[in-house]
Short mmCIF file of C-alpha atoms and ligand atoms in Angstrom, two decimals:
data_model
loop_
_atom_site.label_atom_id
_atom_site.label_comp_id
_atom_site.label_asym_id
_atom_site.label_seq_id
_atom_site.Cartn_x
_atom_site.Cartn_y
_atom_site.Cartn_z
CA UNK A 1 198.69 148.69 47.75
CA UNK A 2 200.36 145.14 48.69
CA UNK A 3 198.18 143.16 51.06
CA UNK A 4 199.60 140.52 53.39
CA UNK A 5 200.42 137.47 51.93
CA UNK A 6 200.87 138.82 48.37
CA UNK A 7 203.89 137.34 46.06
CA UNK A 8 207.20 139.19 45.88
CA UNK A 9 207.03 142.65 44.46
CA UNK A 10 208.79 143.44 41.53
CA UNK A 11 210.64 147.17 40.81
CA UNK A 12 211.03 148.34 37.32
CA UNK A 13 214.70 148.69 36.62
CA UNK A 14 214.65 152.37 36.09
CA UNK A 15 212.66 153.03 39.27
CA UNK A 16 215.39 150.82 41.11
CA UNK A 17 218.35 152.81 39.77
CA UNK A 18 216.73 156.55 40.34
CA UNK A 19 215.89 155.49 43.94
CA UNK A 20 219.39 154.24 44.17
CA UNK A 21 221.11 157.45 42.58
CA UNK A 22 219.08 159.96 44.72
CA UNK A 23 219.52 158.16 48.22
CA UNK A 24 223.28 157.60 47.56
CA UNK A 25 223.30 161.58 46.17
CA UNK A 26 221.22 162.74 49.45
CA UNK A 27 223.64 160.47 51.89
CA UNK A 28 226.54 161.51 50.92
CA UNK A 29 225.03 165.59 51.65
CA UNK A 30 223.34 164.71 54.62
CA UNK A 31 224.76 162.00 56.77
CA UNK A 32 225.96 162.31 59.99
CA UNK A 33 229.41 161.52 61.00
CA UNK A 34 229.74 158.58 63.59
CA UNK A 35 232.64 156.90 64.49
CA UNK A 36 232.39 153.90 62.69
CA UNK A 37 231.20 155.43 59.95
CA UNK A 38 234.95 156.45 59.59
CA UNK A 39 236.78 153.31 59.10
CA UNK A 40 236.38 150.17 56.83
CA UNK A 41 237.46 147.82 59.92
CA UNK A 42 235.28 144.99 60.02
CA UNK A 43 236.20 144.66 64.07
CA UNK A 44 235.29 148.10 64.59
CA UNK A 45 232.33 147.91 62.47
CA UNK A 46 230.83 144.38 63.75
CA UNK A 47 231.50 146.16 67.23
CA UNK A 48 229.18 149.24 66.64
CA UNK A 49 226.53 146.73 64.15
CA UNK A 50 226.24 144.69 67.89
CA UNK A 51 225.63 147.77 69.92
CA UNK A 52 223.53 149.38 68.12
CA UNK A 53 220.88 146.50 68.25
CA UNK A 54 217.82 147.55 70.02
CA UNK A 55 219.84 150.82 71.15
CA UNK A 56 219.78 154.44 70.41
CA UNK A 57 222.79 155.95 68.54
CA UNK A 58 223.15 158.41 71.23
CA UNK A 59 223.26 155.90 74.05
CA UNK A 60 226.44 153.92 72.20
CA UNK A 61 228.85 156.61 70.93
CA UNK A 62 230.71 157.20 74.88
CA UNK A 63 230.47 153.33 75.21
CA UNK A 64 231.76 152.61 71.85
CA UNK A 65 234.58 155.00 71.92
CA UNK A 66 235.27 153.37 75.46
CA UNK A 67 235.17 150.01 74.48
CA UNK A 68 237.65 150.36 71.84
CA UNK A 69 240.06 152.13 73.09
CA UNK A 70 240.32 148.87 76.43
CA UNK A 71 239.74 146.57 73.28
CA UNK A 72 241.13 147.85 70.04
CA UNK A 73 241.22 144.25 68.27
CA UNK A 74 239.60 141.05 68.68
CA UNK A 75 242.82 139.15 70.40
CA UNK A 76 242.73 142.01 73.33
CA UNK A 77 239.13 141.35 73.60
CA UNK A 78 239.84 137.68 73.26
CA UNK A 79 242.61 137.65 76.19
CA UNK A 80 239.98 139.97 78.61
CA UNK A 81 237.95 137.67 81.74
CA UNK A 82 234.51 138.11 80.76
CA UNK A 83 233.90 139.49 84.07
CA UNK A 84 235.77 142.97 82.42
CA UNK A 85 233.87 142.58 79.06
CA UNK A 86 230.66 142.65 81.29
CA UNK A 87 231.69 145.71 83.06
CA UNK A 88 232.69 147.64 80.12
CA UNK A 89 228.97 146.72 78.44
CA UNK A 90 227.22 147.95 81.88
CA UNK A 91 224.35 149.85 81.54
CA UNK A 92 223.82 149.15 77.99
CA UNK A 93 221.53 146.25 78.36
CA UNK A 94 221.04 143.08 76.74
CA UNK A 95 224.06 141.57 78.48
CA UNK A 96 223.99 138.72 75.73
CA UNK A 97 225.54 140.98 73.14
CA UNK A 98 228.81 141.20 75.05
CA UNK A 99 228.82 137.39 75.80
CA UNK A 100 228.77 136.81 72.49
CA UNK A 101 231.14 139.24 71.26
CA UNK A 102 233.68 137.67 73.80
CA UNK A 103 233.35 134.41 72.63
CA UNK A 104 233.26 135.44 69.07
CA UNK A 105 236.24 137.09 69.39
CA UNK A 106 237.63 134.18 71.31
CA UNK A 107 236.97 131.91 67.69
CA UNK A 108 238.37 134.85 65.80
CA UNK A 109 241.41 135.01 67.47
CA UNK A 110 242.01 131.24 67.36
CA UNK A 111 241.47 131.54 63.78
CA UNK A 112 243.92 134.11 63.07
CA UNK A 113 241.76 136.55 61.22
CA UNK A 114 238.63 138.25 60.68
CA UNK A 115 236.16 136.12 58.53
CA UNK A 116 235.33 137.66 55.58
CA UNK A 117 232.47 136.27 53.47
CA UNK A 118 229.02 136.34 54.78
CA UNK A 119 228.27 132.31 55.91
CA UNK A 120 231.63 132.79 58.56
CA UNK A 121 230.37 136.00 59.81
CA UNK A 122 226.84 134.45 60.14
CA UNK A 123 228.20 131.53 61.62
CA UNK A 124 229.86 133.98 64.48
CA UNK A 125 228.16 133.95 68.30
CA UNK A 126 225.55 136.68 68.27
CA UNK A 127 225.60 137.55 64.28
CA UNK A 128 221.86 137.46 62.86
CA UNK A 129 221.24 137.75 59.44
CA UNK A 130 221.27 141.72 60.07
CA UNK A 131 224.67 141.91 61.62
CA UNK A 132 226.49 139.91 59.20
CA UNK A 133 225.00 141.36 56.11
CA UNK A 134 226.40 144.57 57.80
CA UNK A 135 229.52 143.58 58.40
CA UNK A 136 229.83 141.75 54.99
CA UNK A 137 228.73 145.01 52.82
CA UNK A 138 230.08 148.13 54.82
CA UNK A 139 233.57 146.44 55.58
CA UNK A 140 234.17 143.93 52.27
CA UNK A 141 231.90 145.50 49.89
CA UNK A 142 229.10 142.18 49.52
CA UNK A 143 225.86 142.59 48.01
CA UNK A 144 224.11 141.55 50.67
CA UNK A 145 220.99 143.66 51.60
CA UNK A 146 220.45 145.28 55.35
CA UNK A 147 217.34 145.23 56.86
CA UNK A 148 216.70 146.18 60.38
CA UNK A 149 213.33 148.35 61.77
CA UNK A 150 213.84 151.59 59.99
CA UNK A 151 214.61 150.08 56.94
CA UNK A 152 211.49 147.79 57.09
CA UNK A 153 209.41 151.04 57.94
CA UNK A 154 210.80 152.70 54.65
CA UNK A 155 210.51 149.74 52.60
CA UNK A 156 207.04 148.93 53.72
CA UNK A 157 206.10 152.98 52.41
CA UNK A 158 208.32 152.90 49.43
CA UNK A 159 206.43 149.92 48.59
CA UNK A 160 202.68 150.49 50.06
CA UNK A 161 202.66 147.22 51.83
CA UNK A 162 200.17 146.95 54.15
CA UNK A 163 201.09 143.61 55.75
CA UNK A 164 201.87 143.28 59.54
CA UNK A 165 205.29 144.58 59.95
CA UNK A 166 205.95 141.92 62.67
CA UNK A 167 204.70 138.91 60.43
CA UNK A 168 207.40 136.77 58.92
CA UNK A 169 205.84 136.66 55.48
CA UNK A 170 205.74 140.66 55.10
CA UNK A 171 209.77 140.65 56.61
CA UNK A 172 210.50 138.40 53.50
CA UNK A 173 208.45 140.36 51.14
CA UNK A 174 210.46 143.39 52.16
CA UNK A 175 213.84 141.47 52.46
CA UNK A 176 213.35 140.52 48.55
CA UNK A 177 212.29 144.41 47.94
CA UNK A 178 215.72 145.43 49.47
CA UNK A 179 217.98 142.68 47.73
CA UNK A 180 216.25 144.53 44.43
CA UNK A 181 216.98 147.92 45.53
CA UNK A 182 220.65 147.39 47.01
CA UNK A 183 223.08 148.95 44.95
CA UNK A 184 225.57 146.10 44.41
CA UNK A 185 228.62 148.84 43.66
CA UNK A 186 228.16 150.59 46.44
CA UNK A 187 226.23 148.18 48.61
CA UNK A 188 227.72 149.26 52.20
CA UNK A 189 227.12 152.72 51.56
CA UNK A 190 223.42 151.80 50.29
CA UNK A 191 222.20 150.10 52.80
CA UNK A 192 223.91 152.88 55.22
CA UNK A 193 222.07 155.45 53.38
CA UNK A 194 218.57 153.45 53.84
CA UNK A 195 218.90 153.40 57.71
CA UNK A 196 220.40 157.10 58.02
CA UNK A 197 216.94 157.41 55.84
CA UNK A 198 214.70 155.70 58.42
CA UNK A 199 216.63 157.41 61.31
CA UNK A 200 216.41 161.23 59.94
CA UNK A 201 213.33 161.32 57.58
CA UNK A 202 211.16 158.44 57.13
CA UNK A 203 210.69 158.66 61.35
CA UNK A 204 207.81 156.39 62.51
CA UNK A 205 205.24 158.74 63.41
CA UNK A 206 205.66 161.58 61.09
CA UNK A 207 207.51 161.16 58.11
CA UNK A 208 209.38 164.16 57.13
CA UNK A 209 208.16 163.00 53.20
CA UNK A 210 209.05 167.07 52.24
CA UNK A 211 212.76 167.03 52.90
CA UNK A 212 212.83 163.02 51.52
CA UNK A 213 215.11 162.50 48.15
CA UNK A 214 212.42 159.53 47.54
CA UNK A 215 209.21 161.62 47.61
CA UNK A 216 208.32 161.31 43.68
CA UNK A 217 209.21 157.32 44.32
CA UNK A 218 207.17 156.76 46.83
CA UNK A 219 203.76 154.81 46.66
CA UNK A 220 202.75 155.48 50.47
CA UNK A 221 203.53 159.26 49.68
CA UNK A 222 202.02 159.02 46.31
CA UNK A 223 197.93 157.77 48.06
CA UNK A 224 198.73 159.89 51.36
CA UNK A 225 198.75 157.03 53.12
CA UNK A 226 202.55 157.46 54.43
CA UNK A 227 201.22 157.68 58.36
CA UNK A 228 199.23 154.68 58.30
CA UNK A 229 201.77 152.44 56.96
CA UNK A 230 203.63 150.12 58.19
CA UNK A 231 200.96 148.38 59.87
CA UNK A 232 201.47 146.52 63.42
CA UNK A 233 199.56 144.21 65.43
CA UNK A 234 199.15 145.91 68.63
CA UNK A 235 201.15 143.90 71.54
CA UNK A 236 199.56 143.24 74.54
CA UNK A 237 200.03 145.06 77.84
CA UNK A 238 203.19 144.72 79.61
CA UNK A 239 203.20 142.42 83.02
CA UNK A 240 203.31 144.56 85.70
CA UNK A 241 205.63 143.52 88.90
CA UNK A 242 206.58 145.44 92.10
CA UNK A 243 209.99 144.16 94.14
CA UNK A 244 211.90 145.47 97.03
CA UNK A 245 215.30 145.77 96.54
CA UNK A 246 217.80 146.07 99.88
CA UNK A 247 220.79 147.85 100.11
CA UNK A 248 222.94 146.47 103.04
CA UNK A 249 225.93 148.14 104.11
CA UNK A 250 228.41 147.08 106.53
CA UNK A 251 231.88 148.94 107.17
CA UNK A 252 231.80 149.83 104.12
CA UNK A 253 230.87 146.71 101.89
CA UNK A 254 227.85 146.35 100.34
CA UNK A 255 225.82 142.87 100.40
CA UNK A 256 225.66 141.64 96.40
CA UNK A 257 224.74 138.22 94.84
CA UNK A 258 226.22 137.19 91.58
CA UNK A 259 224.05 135.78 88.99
CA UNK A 260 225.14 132.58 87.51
CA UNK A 261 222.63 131.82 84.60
CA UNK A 262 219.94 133.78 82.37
CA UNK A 263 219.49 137.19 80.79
CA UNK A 264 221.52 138.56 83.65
CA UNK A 265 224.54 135.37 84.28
CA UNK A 266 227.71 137.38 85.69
CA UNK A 267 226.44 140.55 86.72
CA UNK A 268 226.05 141.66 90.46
CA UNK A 269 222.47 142.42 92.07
CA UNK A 270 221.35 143.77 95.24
CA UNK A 271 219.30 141.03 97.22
CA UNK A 272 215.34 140.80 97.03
CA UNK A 273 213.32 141.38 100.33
CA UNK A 274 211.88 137.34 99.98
CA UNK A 275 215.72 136.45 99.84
CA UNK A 276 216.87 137.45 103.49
CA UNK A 277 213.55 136.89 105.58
CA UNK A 278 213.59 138.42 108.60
CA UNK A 279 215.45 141.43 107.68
CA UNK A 280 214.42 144.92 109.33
CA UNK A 281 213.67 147.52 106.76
CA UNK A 282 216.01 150.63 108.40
CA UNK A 283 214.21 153.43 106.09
CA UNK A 284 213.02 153.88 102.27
CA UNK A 285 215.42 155.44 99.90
CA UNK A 286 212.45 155.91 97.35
CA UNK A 287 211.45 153.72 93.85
CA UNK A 288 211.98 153.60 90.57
CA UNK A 289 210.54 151.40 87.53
CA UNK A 290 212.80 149.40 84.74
CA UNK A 291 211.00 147.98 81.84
CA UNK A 292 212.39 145.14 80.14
CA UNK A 293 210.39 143.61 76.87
CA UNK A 294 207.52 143.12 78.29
CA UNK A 295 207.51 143.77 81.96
CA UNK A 296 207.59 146.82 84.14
CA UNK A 297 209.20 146.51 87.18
CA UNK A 298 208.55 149.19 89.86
CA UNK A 299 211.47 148.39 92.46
CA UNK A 300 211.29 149.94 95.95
CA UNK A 301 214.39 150.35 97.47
CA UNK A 302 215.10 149.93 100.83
CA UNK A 303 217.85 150.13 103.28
CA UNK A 304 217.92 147.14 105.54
CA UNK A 305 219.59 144.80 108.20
CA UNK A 306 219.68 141.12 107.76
CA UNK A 307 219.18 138.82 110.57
CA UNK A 308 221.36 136.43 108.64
CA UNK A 309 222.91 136.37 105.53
CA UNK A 310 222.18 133.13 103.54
CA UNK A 311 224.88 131.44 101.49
CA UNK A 312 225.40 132.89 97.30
CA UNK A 313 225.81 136.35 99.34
CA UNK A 314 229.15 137.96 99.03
CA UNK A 315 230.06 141.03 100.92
CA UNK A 316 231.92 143.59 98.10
CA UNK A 317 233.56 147.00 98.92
CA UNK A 318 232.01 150.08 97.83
CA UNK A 319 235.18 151.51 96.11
CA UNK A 320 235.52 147.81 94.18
CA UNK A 321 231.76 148.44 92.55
CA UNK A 322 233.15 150.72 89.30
CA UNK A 323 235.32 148.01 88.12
CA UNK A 324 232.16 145.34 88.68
CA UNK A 325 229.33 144.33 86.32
CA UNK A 326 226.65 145.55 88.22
CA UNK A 327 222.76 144.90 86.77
CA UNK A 328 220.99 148.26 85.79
CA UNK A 329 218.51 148.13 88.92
CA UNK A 330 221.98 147.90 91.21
CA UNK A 331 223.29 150.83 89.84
CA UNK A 332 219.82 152.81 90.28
CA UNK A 333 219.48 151.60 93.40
CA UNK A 334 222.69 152.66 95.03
CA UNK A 335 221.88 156.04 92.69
CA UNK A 336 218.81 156.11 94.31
CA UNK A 337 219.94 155.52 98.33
CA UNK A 338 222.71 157.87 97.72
CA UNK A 339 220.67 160.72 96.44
CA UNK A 340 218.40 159.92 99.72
CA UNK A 341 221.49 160.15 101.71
CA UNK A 342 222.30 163.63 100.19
CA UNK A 343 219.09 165.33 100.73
CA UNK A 344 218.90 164.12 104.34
CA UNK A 345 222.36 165.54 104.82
CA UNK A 346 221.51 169.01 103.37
CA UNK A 347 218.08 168.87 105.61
CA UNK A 348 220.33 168.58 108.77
CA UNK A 349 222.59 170.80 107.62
CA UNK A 350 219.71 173.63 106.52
CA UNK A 351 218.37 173.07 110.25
CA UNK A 352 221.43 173.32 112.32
CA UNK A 353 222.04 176.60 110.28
CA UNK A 354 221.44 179.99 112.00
CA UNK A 355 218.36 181.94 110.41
S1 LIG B 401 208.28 160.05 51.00
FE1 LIG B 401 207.79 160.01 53.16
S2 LIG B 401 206.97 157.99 53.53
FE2 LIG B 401 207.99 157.92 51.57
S3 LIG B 401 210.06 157.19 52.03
FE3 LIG B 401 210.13 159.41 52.05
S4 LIG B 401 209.79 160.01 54.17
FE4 LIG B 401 209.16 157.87 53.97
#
């Protein structure tokens, strides 16, 4: 087994090229069909590489086919405020991404075309190491190896290693491991074949290592130690925080702030109870939590009256809030007070109601 802070590990030739032949043979029977999976263009591709960072497969395919069809190329996703970038990205979190995919596609459109070698996509807004070894192997065929979290967990069992999957050191170790593996004819469809691996089979807590076209290559498999590796440092316990949110409604308009800088900079919030002091809480629509990283919010929501509204405050009508970039918590919230507003109406209605 590799221990942490062991050299590179080396892979015998012949090992590398049966591993390669029987994960391209079992992709090619067992992949599932995605959208971008389906096209060789590098703005389609670099669009689904960005959301699918830190988010489920699932969660992106109604956002991705939405997203393309308001912005099929990067010069209509160039010409677009950011204010309708953010609202298309709503309620996929880490608001970032789509900053930097607008002003990406800002420098791509200035430039005419779509970079195509691996420095120009690193050098994009928002393109990691990951993203642009994506790009640069799926859409123009470069041998550059992909490594993202499944990929390390299948790497780390293919390999034994039982470093710290979060250390640097181990990340490089496996980085070098993939570079040997990639298949430099096919490397796109490789390195999609290793995460559709890590996705399907190789799953973090049980390891389906009986339906796995790498079984007889595999040293984890090999010492039974497949559900102990990769190792992780245990993080510590998330902060814990409790908020009130108020919803304040007047003829119609609801009270929002915008926020200008941060995680969150252009995307509409309800306002905090310490933000309007004095208010009068009118009645509870109920709570929720939201964990982000490494806090857990549990946000009451109330609906309130201000005494005063304090300047940054903007008073927005209801019907304009699907075309806004509202934060996830405002778009619970409102969820939340509506659903309140429902039940009391069926409870009057159920007790006005002859027997
Ligand atoms: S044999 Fe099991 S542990 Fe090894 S790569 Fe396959 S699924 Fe993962």
């Amino acid at each position: 087994m590799v221990r942490k802070g062991s050299p590179e590990i080396s892979i015998a030739p012949a090992r590398r090229e049966a591993l390669r032949r029987r994960l391209l043979a079992w992709y090619s029977q067992a992949r599932r069909e995605l959208p971008w999976r389906a096209t060789r263009d590098p703005y389609r591709i670099w669009v689904a590489e960005i959301m699918l960072q830190q988010t489920r497969v699932a969660a992106v395919l109604p956002y991705y086919e939405r997203f393309l069809e308001r912005f099929p190329d990067p010069a209509s996703l160039a010409a677009a405020p950011l204010e309708e970038v953010l609202a298309a990205w709503a309620g996929l979190g880490y608001y970032s991404r789509a900053r930097n995919l607008h002003q990406a596609a800002r420098r791509i459109a200035s430039a005419g075309a779509f970079p195509s070698d691996y420095a120009s996509l690193r050098a994009l807004p928002g393109v990691g190491a990951y993203t642009a070894a994506a790009v640069a192997s799926i859409a123009f065929g470069l041998p550059y190896a992909v490594v993202d979290g499944n990929v390390l967990r299948v790497l780390a069992r293919l390999s034994a290693d039982s470093g710290d999957i979060g250390a640097a050191t181990t990340r490089r170790r496996l980085q070098a491991v993939a570079q040997q593996l990639l298949d430099r004819r096919r490397p796109g469809e490789f390195n999609q074949a290793l995460m559709e691996l890590g996705a399907t089979v190789c799953l973090p807590r049980r390891p389906a290592c009986a339906a796995c076209p790498l079984e007889r290559l595999c040293e984890a498999r090999r010492r039974g130690h497949e559900t102990e590796l990769p190792r992780k440092r245990r993080p510590g316990a998330p902060t814990r925080i409790t908020k009130t949110l108020l919803l304040i409604e007047r003829g119609g308009r609801i009270l929002l702030r915008k926020r200008h800088a941060g995680r969150l900079a252009g995307f509409w919030e309800l306002p905090e109870a310490g933000e309007l002091p004095g208010a009068r809480l009118v009645r509870q629509c109920g709570e929720f939590r939201h964990a982000i990283t490494s806090h857990d919010y549990r946000l009451r929501v109330v609906e309130a009256d201000p005494a005063q509204v304090p300047d940054g405050f903007r008073w927005i009508p209801r019907a304009r809030l699907p075309t806004l970039p509202l934060a996830t918590t405002a778009r619970k919230a409102l969820a939340l007070c509506a659903h309140a507003a429902q039940a009391r109406t069926s409870e009057k209605v159920s007790r006005q109601s002859p027997c």
